[in-house]
Amino acid sequence: MSSLRKLFSFHPSFRITSSSLILPQQQGGFSFGQFCRSFSILDVASEETIPKCETPEDIVYDDDEILKIRSEFDAAKHMFHQIPQALKQMPKINPEGIYVNKNLRLDNIQVYGFDYDYTLAHYSANLQSLIYDLAKEHIVNELRYPESCMSFKYDPTFPIRGLYYDKLKGCLLKLDFFGSIEPDGCFFGRRKLSREEISEMYGTRHIGRDQARGLVGLMDFFCFSEACLLADIVQQFVDAKLQFDASYIYQDVKRAIQHVHQSGLVHRGILSDPQRYLLKNGQILRFLEMLKDKGKKLFLLTNSPYYFVDGGMRFMLEDSMGSRDSWRDLFDVVIAQANKPEFYTSEHPFRFYDVEKDRLAFSKVDKFQPNEIYYHGCLKSFLEITKWNGPEVIYFGDHLFSDLRGPSKAGWRTAAIIHELENEIQIQNKDSYRFHQAKFHIIQELLGKLHATAANKQRGEACNLLLKELNEERQLARSTMKNMFNSSFGATFLTDTGQESAFAYNIHQYADVYTSKPENFLLYPPEAWLHVPFDVKIMPHHVKVPSSLFKTR
């Protein structure tokens, strides 16, 4: 029952008023019996409209406990025909909310730092196709891959963020919170492997320490094109019956993705047609100006070159700047080509970048001048120059490893920007999703009862038949929920079994708070205290059902 409470207890979410931050009253979990009774109370359907599920007369039950579970399952099936009114009345989770893993007092934050790509800059879906096509051309033209690879096209329906690529076996994996392979989330090329094939290849679904060394995480928003290209190339070699080493394919794809960034190909492609790739965003300007008005210090720390950041910021903010001369006025320090994550551990010196002459100066940087641009550097020198203490600094970024792991270990507070969070919460808010989620966990509870009852007994025909029916109903609910997100890998934060994913684990590890975009902080007072809901086990944005909606009269 504790697992049911975990997944169906509604957590507090912040509601803003003119004077304070208010928490709604906490609600608890609910039992299967309460769920069943709530359907009858709400008149979901009458016996005249839904035929009864009769138990075959020739079935002889093992004992009274199995008969009771069968009865509960048959009663539940009567209710699986229509969404109950109670679910429709549930509060919705805010897609633009800030979700808290570690308590954060915004009034203690004096310094706000930002990554650029997919943090301050919002891109359209066209960018993934651009990166994919440029990398594909490099693979063929420079690395001599088969010419047939030029026919590849980016498939936006295939990858999700947070996958792992196995450099030894060539598989794309979705892992759960505990490091086990998602049964329906293992692809070799573009073909999904069966459970039997996963077992044959890995021996067990759980990834051990030795196997984990061969995995690489695909964690930022640029990884969509990388994951798709990896799978397409593996599939091409399989179809052509060519031998290949999966680690070489990863090295070549990684080299190609790095090339399109480091060579400036993707930067020039974006700036040549910003209307196609960049989204204008006046709200981010409002957020940054609000912070300045509150006396906060701001810095920009990005791996992108200055000309690219400057062109993008000018385009995104051109309709909102008003009398402001330059976006650079918003920041106390601007650092480009920072070479994260090495920035956090290296001792590279800062270099002053001469914008007019497009070159680096040779003079030593021992202080940051306003309205100037700096390249490279390291965290050690940054802290020595600014004297900004760790706990008073918060850094916003989209890449869990390159952007957030280093600052988290250095004592900064961290905010993960996960753009797909909005879409996933919108799906979770749908009545249809919540209904199938309720079905899934009710069946899970019945399966738990059945396994516990039959654990020390020889299973009879009735028990096996009931087990088969429950598993089929559970799989149907699983696949229905999965297809609402992504038909290949499902949700970013959840596995098909209802557990949090490995991506959620990394968010939990390295992000104090997470949200879909920085400007969501405009919805909260700058002095707000952001608290972890006391009943949350792992991810605070997941749908929980309040028990008050299922209490009998």
mmCIF file of N, CA and C in Angstrom, residues 303-407:
data_model
loop_
_atom_site.group_PDB
_atom_site.id
_atom_site.type_symbol
_atom_site.label_atom_id
_atom_site.label_comp_id
_atom_site.label_asym_id
_atom_site.label_seq_id
_atom_site.Cartn_x
_atom_site.Cartn_y
_atom_site.Cartn_z
ATOM 1 N N ASN A 303 29.553 27.807 -23.163
ATOM 2 C CA ASN A 303 30.589 27.225 -24.021
ATOM 3 C C ASN A 303 30.554 27.801 -25.434
ATOM 4 N N SER A 304 29.500 28.514 -25.776
ATOM 5 C CA SER A 304 29.357 29.049 -27.127
ATOM 6 C C SER A 304 30.261 30.267 -27.321
ATOM 7 N N PRO A 305 30.672 30.549 -28.574
ATOM 8 C CA PRO A 305 31.490 31.735 -28.846
ATOM 9 C C PRO A 305 30.662 33.009 -28.720
ATOM 10 N N TYR A 306 31.337 34.120 -28.506
ATOM 11 C CA TYR A 306 30.641 35.375 -28.241
ATOM 12 C C TYR A 306 29.776 35.818 -29.414
ATOM 13 N N TYR A 307 30.289 35.720 -30.651
ATOM 14 C CA TYR A 307 29.531 36.227 -31.798
ATOM 15 C C TYR A 307 28.183 35.524 -31.925
ATOM 16 N N PHE A 308 28.159 34.229 -31.567
ATOM 17 C CA PHE A 308 26.926 33.457 -31.651
ATOM 18 C C PHE A 308 25.939 33.883 -30.571
ATOM 19 N N VAL A 309 26.451 34.066 -29.353
ATOM 20 C CA VAL A 309 25.599 34.513 -28.253
ATOM 21 C C VAL A 309 25.056 35.912 -28.548
ATOM 22 N N ASP A 310 25.924 36.788 -29.028
ATOM 23 C CA ASP A 310 25.523 38.157 -29.310
ATOM 24 C C ASP A 310 24.443 38.204 -30.391
ATOM 25 N N GLY A 311 24.639 37.453 -31.463
ATOM 26 C CA GLY A 311 23.642 37.427 -32.537
ATOM 27 C C GLY A 311 22.312 36.874 -32.071
ATOM 28 N N GLY A 312 22.378 35.816 -31.266
ATOM 29 C CA GLY A 312 21.142 35.217 -30.767
ATOM 30 C C GLY A 312 20.404 36.127 -29.806
ATOM 31 N N MET A 313 21.117 36.738 -28.866
ATOM 32 C CA MET A 313 20.482 37.613 -27.883
ATOM 33 C C MET A 313 19.870 38.839 -28.567
ATOM 34 N N ARG A 314 20.577 39.378 -29.543
ATOM 35 C CA ARG A 314 20.033 40.536 -30.262
ATOM 36 C C ARG A 314 18.717 40.180 -30.946
ATOM 37 N N PHE A 315 18.697 39.008 -31.589
ATOM 38 C CA PHE A 315 17.470 38.596 -32.283
ATOM 39 C C PHE A 315 16.336 38.328 -31.302
ATOM 40 N N MET A 316 16.606 37.566 -30.246
ATOM 41 C CA MET A 316 15.549 37.176 -29.309
ATOM 42 C C MET A 316 14.939 38.366 -28.576
ATOM 43 N N LEU A 317 15.762 39.384 -28.314
ATOM 44 C CA LEU A 317 15.315 40.494 -27.476
ATOM 45 C C LEU A 317 15.056 41.780 -28.254
ATOM 46 N N GLU A 318 15.190 41.753 -29.591
ATOM 47 C CA GLU A 318 15.125 42.992 -30.364
ATOM 48 C C GLU A 318 13.779 43.699 -30.241
ATOM 49 N N ASP A 319 12.718 42.949 -29.995
ATOM 50 C CA ASP A 319 11.397 43.562 -29.872
ATOM 51 C C ASP A 319 11.096 44.017 -28.451
ATOM 52 N N SER A 320 12.025 43.752 -27.514
ATOM 53 C CA SER A 320 11.728 44.017 -26.105
ATOM 54 C C SER A 320 12.728 44.946 -25.436
ATOM 55 N N MET A 321 13.817 45.269 -26.092
ATOM 56 C CA MET A 321 14.900 46.010 -25.436
ATOM 57 C C MET A 321 14.528 47.446 -25.081
ATOM 58 N N GLY A 322 13.653 48.077 -25.847
ATOM 59 C CA GLY A 322 13.260 49.446 -25.539
ATOM 60 C C GLY A 322 14.452 50.388 -25.618
ATOM 61 N N SER A 323 14.659 51.136 -24.545
ATOM 62 C CA SER A 323 15.743 52.121 -24.514
ATOM 63 C C SER A 323 17.084 51.531 -24.113
ATOM 64 N N ARG A 324 17.115 50.257 -23.766
ATOM 65 C CA ARG A 324 18.378 49.635 -23.346
ATOM 66 C C ARG A 324 19.321 49.522 -24.539
ATOM 67 N N ASP A 325 20.585 49.914 -24.336
ATOM 68 C CA ASP A 325 21.558 49.927 -25.421
ATOM 69 C C ASP A 325 21.974 48.531 -25.846
ATOM 70 N N SER A 326 22.212 47.639 -24.883
ATOM 71 C CA SER A 326 22.742 46.324 -25.215
ATOM 72 C C SER A 326 22.318 45.312 -24.151
ATOM 73 N N TRP A 327 22.156 44.081 -24.585
ATOM 74 C CA TRP A 327 21.850 43.002 -23.644
ATOM 75 C C TRP A 327 22.991 42.801 -22.659
ATOM 76 N N ARG A 328 24.212 43.190 -23.037
ATOM 77 C CA ARG A 328 25.364 42.999 -22.156
ATOM 78 C C ARG A 328 25.237 43.820 -20.881
ATOM 79 N N ASP A 329 24.440 44.912 -20.919
ATOM 80 C CA ASP A 329 24.241 45.729 -19.724
ATOM 81 C C ASP A 329 23.575 44.940 -18.595
ATOM 82 N N LEU A 330 22.903 43.844 -18.956
ATOM 83 C CA LEU A 330 22.182 43.060 -17.958
ATOM 84 C C LEU A 330 23.123 42.250 -17.071
ATOM 85 N N PHE A 331 24.334 41.981 -17.550
ATOM 86 C CA PHE A 331 25.229 41.056 -16.869
ATOM 87 C C PHE A 331 26.449 41.775 -16.299
ATOM 88 N N ASP A 332 26.819 41.371 -15.096
ATOM 89 C CA ASP A 332 28.034 41.892 -14.475
ATOM 90 C C ASP A 332 29.273 41.226 -15.058
ATOM 91 N N VAL A 333 29.149 39.965 -15.463
ATOM 92 C CA VAL A 333 30.262 39.234 -16.077
ATOM 93 C C VAL A 333 29.701 38.385 -17.211
ATOM 94 N N VAL A 334 30.383 38.398 -18.361
ATOM 95 C CA VAL A 334 30.027 37.538 -19.496
ATOM 96 C C VAL A 334 31.248 36.704 -19.860
ATOM 97 N N ILE A 335 31.120 35.376 -19.784
ATOM 98 C CA ILE A 335 32.217 34.456 -20.099
ATOM 99 C C ILE A 335 31.758 33.535 -21.221
ATOM 100 N N ALA A 336 32.444 33.542 -22.341
ATOM 101 C CA ALA A 336 32.131 32.681 -23.479
ATOM 102 C C ALA A 336 33.230 31.635 -23.646
ATOM 103 N N GLN A 337 32.926 30.600 -24.417
ATOM 104 C CA GLN A 337 33.846 29.485 -24.646
ATOM 105 C C GLN A 337 34.526 29.049 -23.342
ATOM 106 N N ALA A 338 33.689 28.773 -22.355
ATOM 107 C CA ALA A 338 34.195 28.448 -21.015
ATOM 108 C C ALA A 338 34.714 27.024 -20.900
ATOM 109 N N ASN A 339 34.388 26.186 -21.886
ATOM 110 C CA ASN A 339 34.872 24.805 -21.889
ATOM 111 C C ASN A 339 34.382 24.019 -20.669
ATOM 112 N N LYS A 340 33.093 24.171 -20.352
ATOM 113 C CA LYS A 340 32.505 23.339 -19.296
ATOM 114 C C LYS A 340 32.452 21.895 -19.794
ATOM 115 N N PRO A 341 32.593 20.883 -18.981
ATOM 116 C CA PRO A 341 32.693 20.926 -17.515
ATOM 117 C C PRO A 341 34.120 21.129 -16.986
ATOM 118 N N GLU A 342 35.139 21.174 -17.876
ATOM 119 C CA GLU A 342 36.505 21.374 -17.397
ATOM 120 C C GLU A 342 36.660 22.704 -16.652
ATOM 121 N N PHE A 343 35.794 23.656 -16.953
ATOM 122 C CA PHE A 343 35.850 24.946 -16.286
ATOM 123 C C PHE A 343 35.843 24.796 -14.768
ATOM 124 N N TYR A 344 35.111 23.801 -14.270
ATOM 125 C CA TYR A 344 34.935 23.656 -12.818
ATOM 126 C C TYR A 344 36.121 22.977 -12.136
ATOM 127 N N THR A 345 36.982 22.322 -12.895
ATOM 128 C CA THR A 345 38.078 21.568 -12.277
ATOM 129 C C THR A 345 39.463 22.015 -12.747
ATOM 130 N N SER A 346 39.536 22.740 -13.848
ATOM 131 C CA SER A 346 40.846 23.126 -14.409
ATOM 132 C C SER A 346 41.391 24.373 -13.707
ATOM 133 N N GLU A 347 42.566 24.811 -14.138
ATOM 134 C CA GLU A 347 43.140 26.065 -13.659
ATOM 135 C C GLU A 347 43.490 26.968 -14.840
ATOM 136 N N HIS A 348 42.681 26.912 -15.877
ATOM 137 C CA HIS A 348 42.910 27.743 -17.054
ATOM 138 C C HIS A 348 42.701 29.218 -16.709
ATOM 139 N N PRO A 349 43.546 30.097 -17.215
ATOM 140 C CA PRO A 349 43.377 31.531 -16.950
ATOM 141 C C PRO A 349 42.264 32.122 -17.817
ATOM 142 N N PHE A 350 41.693 33.213 -17.347
ATOM 143 C CA PHE A 350 40.752 33.966 -18.163
ATOM 144 C C PHE A 350 41.518 34.784 -19.203
ATOM 145 N N ARG A 351 40.880 34.983 -20.355
ATOM 146 C CA ARG A 351 41.445 35.842 -21.393
ATOM 147 C C ARG A 351 40.417 36.920 -21.738
ATOM 148 N N PHE A 352 40.859 38.142 -21.849
ATOM 149 C CA PHE A 352 39.987 39.221 -22.295
ATOM 150 C C PHE A 352 39.771 39.095 -23.799
ATOM 151 N N TYR A 353 38.513 39.194 -24.250
ATOM 152 C CA TYR A 353 38.193 39.090 -25.672
ATOM 153 C C TYR A 353 37.877 40.475 -26.235
ATOM 154 N N ASP A 354 38.647 40.891 -27.216
ATOM 155 C CA ASP A 354 38.458 42.178 -27.871
ATOM 156 C C ASP A 354 37.395 42.008 -28.959
ATOM 157 N N VAL A 355 36.203 42.539 -28.696
ATOM 158 C CA VAL A 355 35.088 42.366 -29.620
ATOM 159 C C VAL A 355 35.375 43.038 -30.959
ATOM 160 N N GLU A 356 35.944 44.237 -30.922
ATOM 161 C CA GLU A 356 36.186 44.998 -32.148
ATOM 162 C C GLU A 356 37.216 44.308 -33.044
ATOM 163 N N LYS A 357 38.277 43.779 -32.447
ATOM 164 C CA LYS A 357 39.359 43.173 -33.231
ATOM 165 C C LYS A 357 39.212 41.659 -33.371
ATOM 166 N N ASP A 358 38.206 41.092 -32.670
ATOM 167 C CA ASP A 358 37.947 39.650 -32.730
ATOM 168 C C ASP A 358 39.204 38.847 -32.394
ATOM 169 N N ARG A 359 39.806 39.162 -31.247
ATOM 170 C CA ARG A 359 40.993 38.415 -30.824
ATOM 171 C C ARG A 359 41.111 38.469 -29.306
ATOM 172 N N LEU A 360 41.911 37.548 -28.770
ATOM 173 C CA LEU A 360 42.144 37.496 -27.334
ATOM 174 C C LEU A 360 43.345 38.350 -26.958
ATOM 175 N N ALA A 361 43.233 39.066 -25.841
ATOM 176 C CA ALA A 361 44.351 39.882 -25.351
ATOM 177 C C ALA A 361 45.300 39.014 -24.533
ATOM 178 N N PHE A 362 46.508 39.518 -24.309
ATOM 179 C CA PHE A 362 47.522 38.759 -23.581
ATOM 180 C C PHE A 362 47.695 39.239 -22.140
ATOM 181 N N SER A 363 47.041 40.317 -21.782
ATOM 182 C CA SER A 363 47.176 40.836 -20.417
ATOM 183 C C SER A 363 46.459 39.944 -19.418
ATOM 184 N N LYS A 364 46.992 39.922 -18.197
ATOM 185 C CA LYS A 364 46.435 39.082 -17.141
ATOM 186 C C LYS A 364 45.081 39.629 -16.692
ATOM 187 N N VAL A 365 44.136 38.734 -16.469
ATOM 188 C CA VAL A 365 42.817 39.126 -15.981
ATOM 189 C C VAL A 365 42.777 38.893 -14.476
ATOM 190 N N ASP A 366 42.767 39.971 -13.691
ATOM 191 C CA ASP A 366 42.666 39.822 -12.238
ATOM 192 C C ASP A 366 41.427 40.509 -11.684
ATOM 193 N N LYS A 367 40.602 41.068 -12.581
ATOM 194 C CA LYS A 367 39.298 41.590 -12.189
ATOM 195 C C LYS A 367 38.422 41.664 -13.438
ATOM 196 N N PHE A 368 37.111 41.656 -13.218
ATOM 197 C CA PHE A 368 36.164 41.702 -14.323
ATOM 198 C C PHE A 368 35.643 43.129 -14.489
ATOM 199 N N GLN A 369 35.813 43.663 -15.690
ATOM 200 C CA GLN A 369 35.358 45.014 -15.992
ATOM 201 C C GLN A 369 33.925 44.958 -16.540
ATOM 202 N N PRO A 370 33.102 45.963 -16.220
ATOM 203 C CA PRO A 370 31.734 45.970 -16.746
ATOM 204 C C PRO A 370 31.716 46.095 -18.265
ATOM 205 N N ASN A 371 30.742 45.417 -18.873
ATOM 206 C CA ASN A 371 30.497 45.488 -20.321
ATOM 207 C C ASN A 371 31.651 44.942 -21.157
ATOM 208 N N GLU A 372 32.467 44.058 -20.569
ATOM 209 C CA GLU A 372 33.544 43.401 -21.299
ATOM 210 C C GLU A 372 33.235 41.905 -21.426
ATOM 211 N N ILE A 373 33.970 41.246 -22.336
ATOM 212 C CA ILE A 373 33.753 39.828 -22.600
ATOM 213 C C ILE A 373 35.029 39.064 -22.252
ATOM 214 N N TYR A 374 34.859 37.890 -21.628
ATOM 215 C CA TYR A 374 35.997 37.060 -21.238
ATOM 216 C C TYR A 374 35.818 35.650 -21.800
ATOM 217 N N TYR A 375 36.966 35.030 -22.101
ATOM 218 C CA TYR A 375 36.973 33.662 -22.630
ATOM 219 C C TYR A 375 37.684 32.733 -21.637
ATOM 220 N N HIS A 376 37.323 31.432 -21.737
ATOM 221 C CA HIS A 376 37.995 30.350 -21.015
ATOM 222 C C HIS A 376 37.873 30.531 -19.493
ATOM 223 N N GLY A 377 38.966 30.444 -18.764
ATOM 224 C CA GLY A 377 38.936 30.607 -17.315
ATOM 225 C C GLY A 377 38.602 29.329 -16.578
ATOM 226 N N CYS A 378 38.432 29.461 -15.260
ATOM 227 C CA CYS A 378 38.117 28.321 -14.399
ATOM 228 C C CYS A 378 37.373 28.815 -13.160
ATOM 229 N N LEU A 379 36.739 27.883 -12.489
ATOM 230 C CA LEU A 379 35.945 28.233 -11.320
ATOM 231 C C LEU A 379 36.816 28.822 -10.211
ATOM 232 N N LYS A 380 37.996 28.261 -10.022
ATOM 233 C CA LYS A 380 38.879 28.745 -8.960
ATOM 234 C C LYS A 380 39.170 30.231 -9.128
ATOM 235 N N SER A 381 39.565 30.644 -10.326
ATOM 236 C CA SER A 381 39.862 32.055 -10.580
ATOM 237 C C SER A 381 38.605 32.910 -10.501
ATOM 238 N N PHE A 382 37.486 32.361 -10.974
ATOM 239 C CA PHE A 382 36.220 33.090 -10.936
ATOM 240 C C PHE A 382 35.856 33.468 -9.503
ATOM 241 N N LEU A 383 35.992 32.520 -8.575
ATOM 242 C CA LEU A 383 35.658 32.784 -7.181
ATOM 243 C C LEU A 383 36.655 33.745 -6.538
ATOM 244 N N GLU A 384 37.921 33.617 -6.907
ATOM 245 C CA GLU A 384 38.939 34.523 -6.355
ATOM 246 C C GLU A 384 38.690 35.966 -6.789
ATOM 247 N N ILE A 385 38.254 36.160 -8.036
ATOM 248 C CA ILE A 385 38.032 37.506 -8.548
ATOM 249 C C ILE A 385 36.735 38.104 -8.017
ATOM 250 N N THR A 386 35.664 37.328 -8.018
ATOM 251 C CA THR A 386 34.344 37.879 -7.668
ATOM 252 C C THR A 386 34.079 37.898 -6.176
ATOM 253 N N LYS A 387 34.699 36.963 -5.422
ATOM 254 C CA LYS A 387 34.427 36.800 -3.991
ATOM 255 C C LYS A 387 32.972 36.393 -3.732
ATOM 256 N N TRP A 388 32.331 35.813 -4.736
ATOM 257 C CA TRP A 388 30.955 35.357 -4.557
ATOM 258 C C TRP A 388 30.969 33.978 -3.911
ATOM 259 N N ASN A 389 30.396 33.878 -2.725
ATOM 260 C CA ASN A 389 30.387 32.629 -1.982
ATOM 261 C C ASN A 389 29.369 31.652 -2.573
ATOM 262 N N GLY A 390 29.691 30.378 -2.458
ATOM 263 C CA GLY A 390 28.874 29.343 -3.076
ATOM 264 C C GLY A 390 27.391 29.402 -2.784
ATOM 265 N N PRO A 391 26.963 29.386 -1.506
ATOM 266 C CA PRO A 391 25.524 29.305 -1.209
ATOM 267 C C PRO A 391 24.712 30.502 -1.683
ATOM 268 N N GLU A 392 25.356 31.628 -1.989
ATOM 269 C CA GLU A 392 24.602 32.797 -2.445
ATOM 270 C C GLU A 392 24.488 32.839 -3.965
ATOM 271 N N VAL A 393 25.041 31.826 -4.641
ATOM 272 C CA VAL A 393 25.031 31.768 -6.103
ATOM 273 C C VAL A 393 24.101 30.660 -6.563
ATOM 274 N N ILE A 394 23.274 30.935 -7.575
ATOM 275 C CA ILE A 394 22.490 29.892 -8.230
ATOM 276 C C ILE A 394 22.819 29.912 -9.715
ATOM 277 N N TYR A 395 23.005 28.730 -10.291
ATOM 278 C CA TYR A 395 23.360 28.635 -11.708
ATOM 279 C C TYR A 395 22.288 27.852 -12.441
ATOM 280 N N PHE A 396 21.835 28.394 -13.581
ATOM 281 C CA PHE A 396 20.801 27.793 -14.417
ATOM 282 C C PHE A 396 21.443 27.138 -15.632
ATOM 283 N N GLY A 397 21.104 25.880 -15.897
ATOM 284 C CA GLY A 397 21.629 25.205 -17.078
ATOM 285 C C GLY A 397 20.774 24.022 -17.452
ATOM 286 N N ASP A 398 20.952 23.512 -18.676
ATOM 287 C CA ASP A 398 20.120 22.396 -19.153
ATOM 288 C C ASP A 398 20.864 21.067 -19.128
ATOM 289 N N HIS A 399 22.201 21.085 -19.100
ATOM 290 C CA HIS A 399 22.957 19.830 -19.129
ATOM 291 C C HIS A 399 23.326 19.440 -17.706
ATOM 292 N N LEU A 400 22.846 18.273 -17.286
ATOM 293 C CA LEU A 400 23.017 17.877 -15.889
ATOM 294 C C LEU A 400 24.476 17.680 -15.520
ATOM 295 N N PHE A 401 25.291 17.212 -16.454
ATOM 296 C CA PHE A 401 26.683 16.939 -16.148
ATOM 297 C C PHE A 401 27.571 18.152 -16.435
ATOM 298 N N SER A 402 27.481 18.705 -17.645
ATOM 299 C CA SER A 402 28.343 19.828 -18.003
ATOM 300 C C SER A 402 27.983 21.106 -17.258
ATOM 301 N N ASP A 403 26.692 21.327 -17.028
ATOM 302 C CA ASP A 403 26.251 22.586 -16.427
ATOM 303 C C ASP A 403 26.098 22.521 -14.912
ATOM 304 N N LEU A 404 25.559 21.421 -14.391
ATOM 305 C CA LEU A 404 25.086 21.435 -13.004
ATOM 306 C C LEU A 404 25.904 20.601 -12.028
ATOM 307 N N ARG A 405 26.533 19.548 -12.486
ATOM 308 C CA ARG A 405 27.265 18.696 -11.550
ATOM 309 C C ARG A 405 28.429 19.447 -10.909
ATOM 310 N N GLY A 406 29.192 20.195 -11.721
ATOM 311 C CA GLY A 406 30.316 20.964 -11.182
ATOM 312 C C GLY A 406 29.886 22.014 -10.183
ATOM 313 N N PRO A 407 28.920 22.889 -10.517
ATOM 314 C CA PRO A 407 28.453 23.886 -9.554
ATOM 315 C C PRO A 407 27.882 23.269 -8.289
#
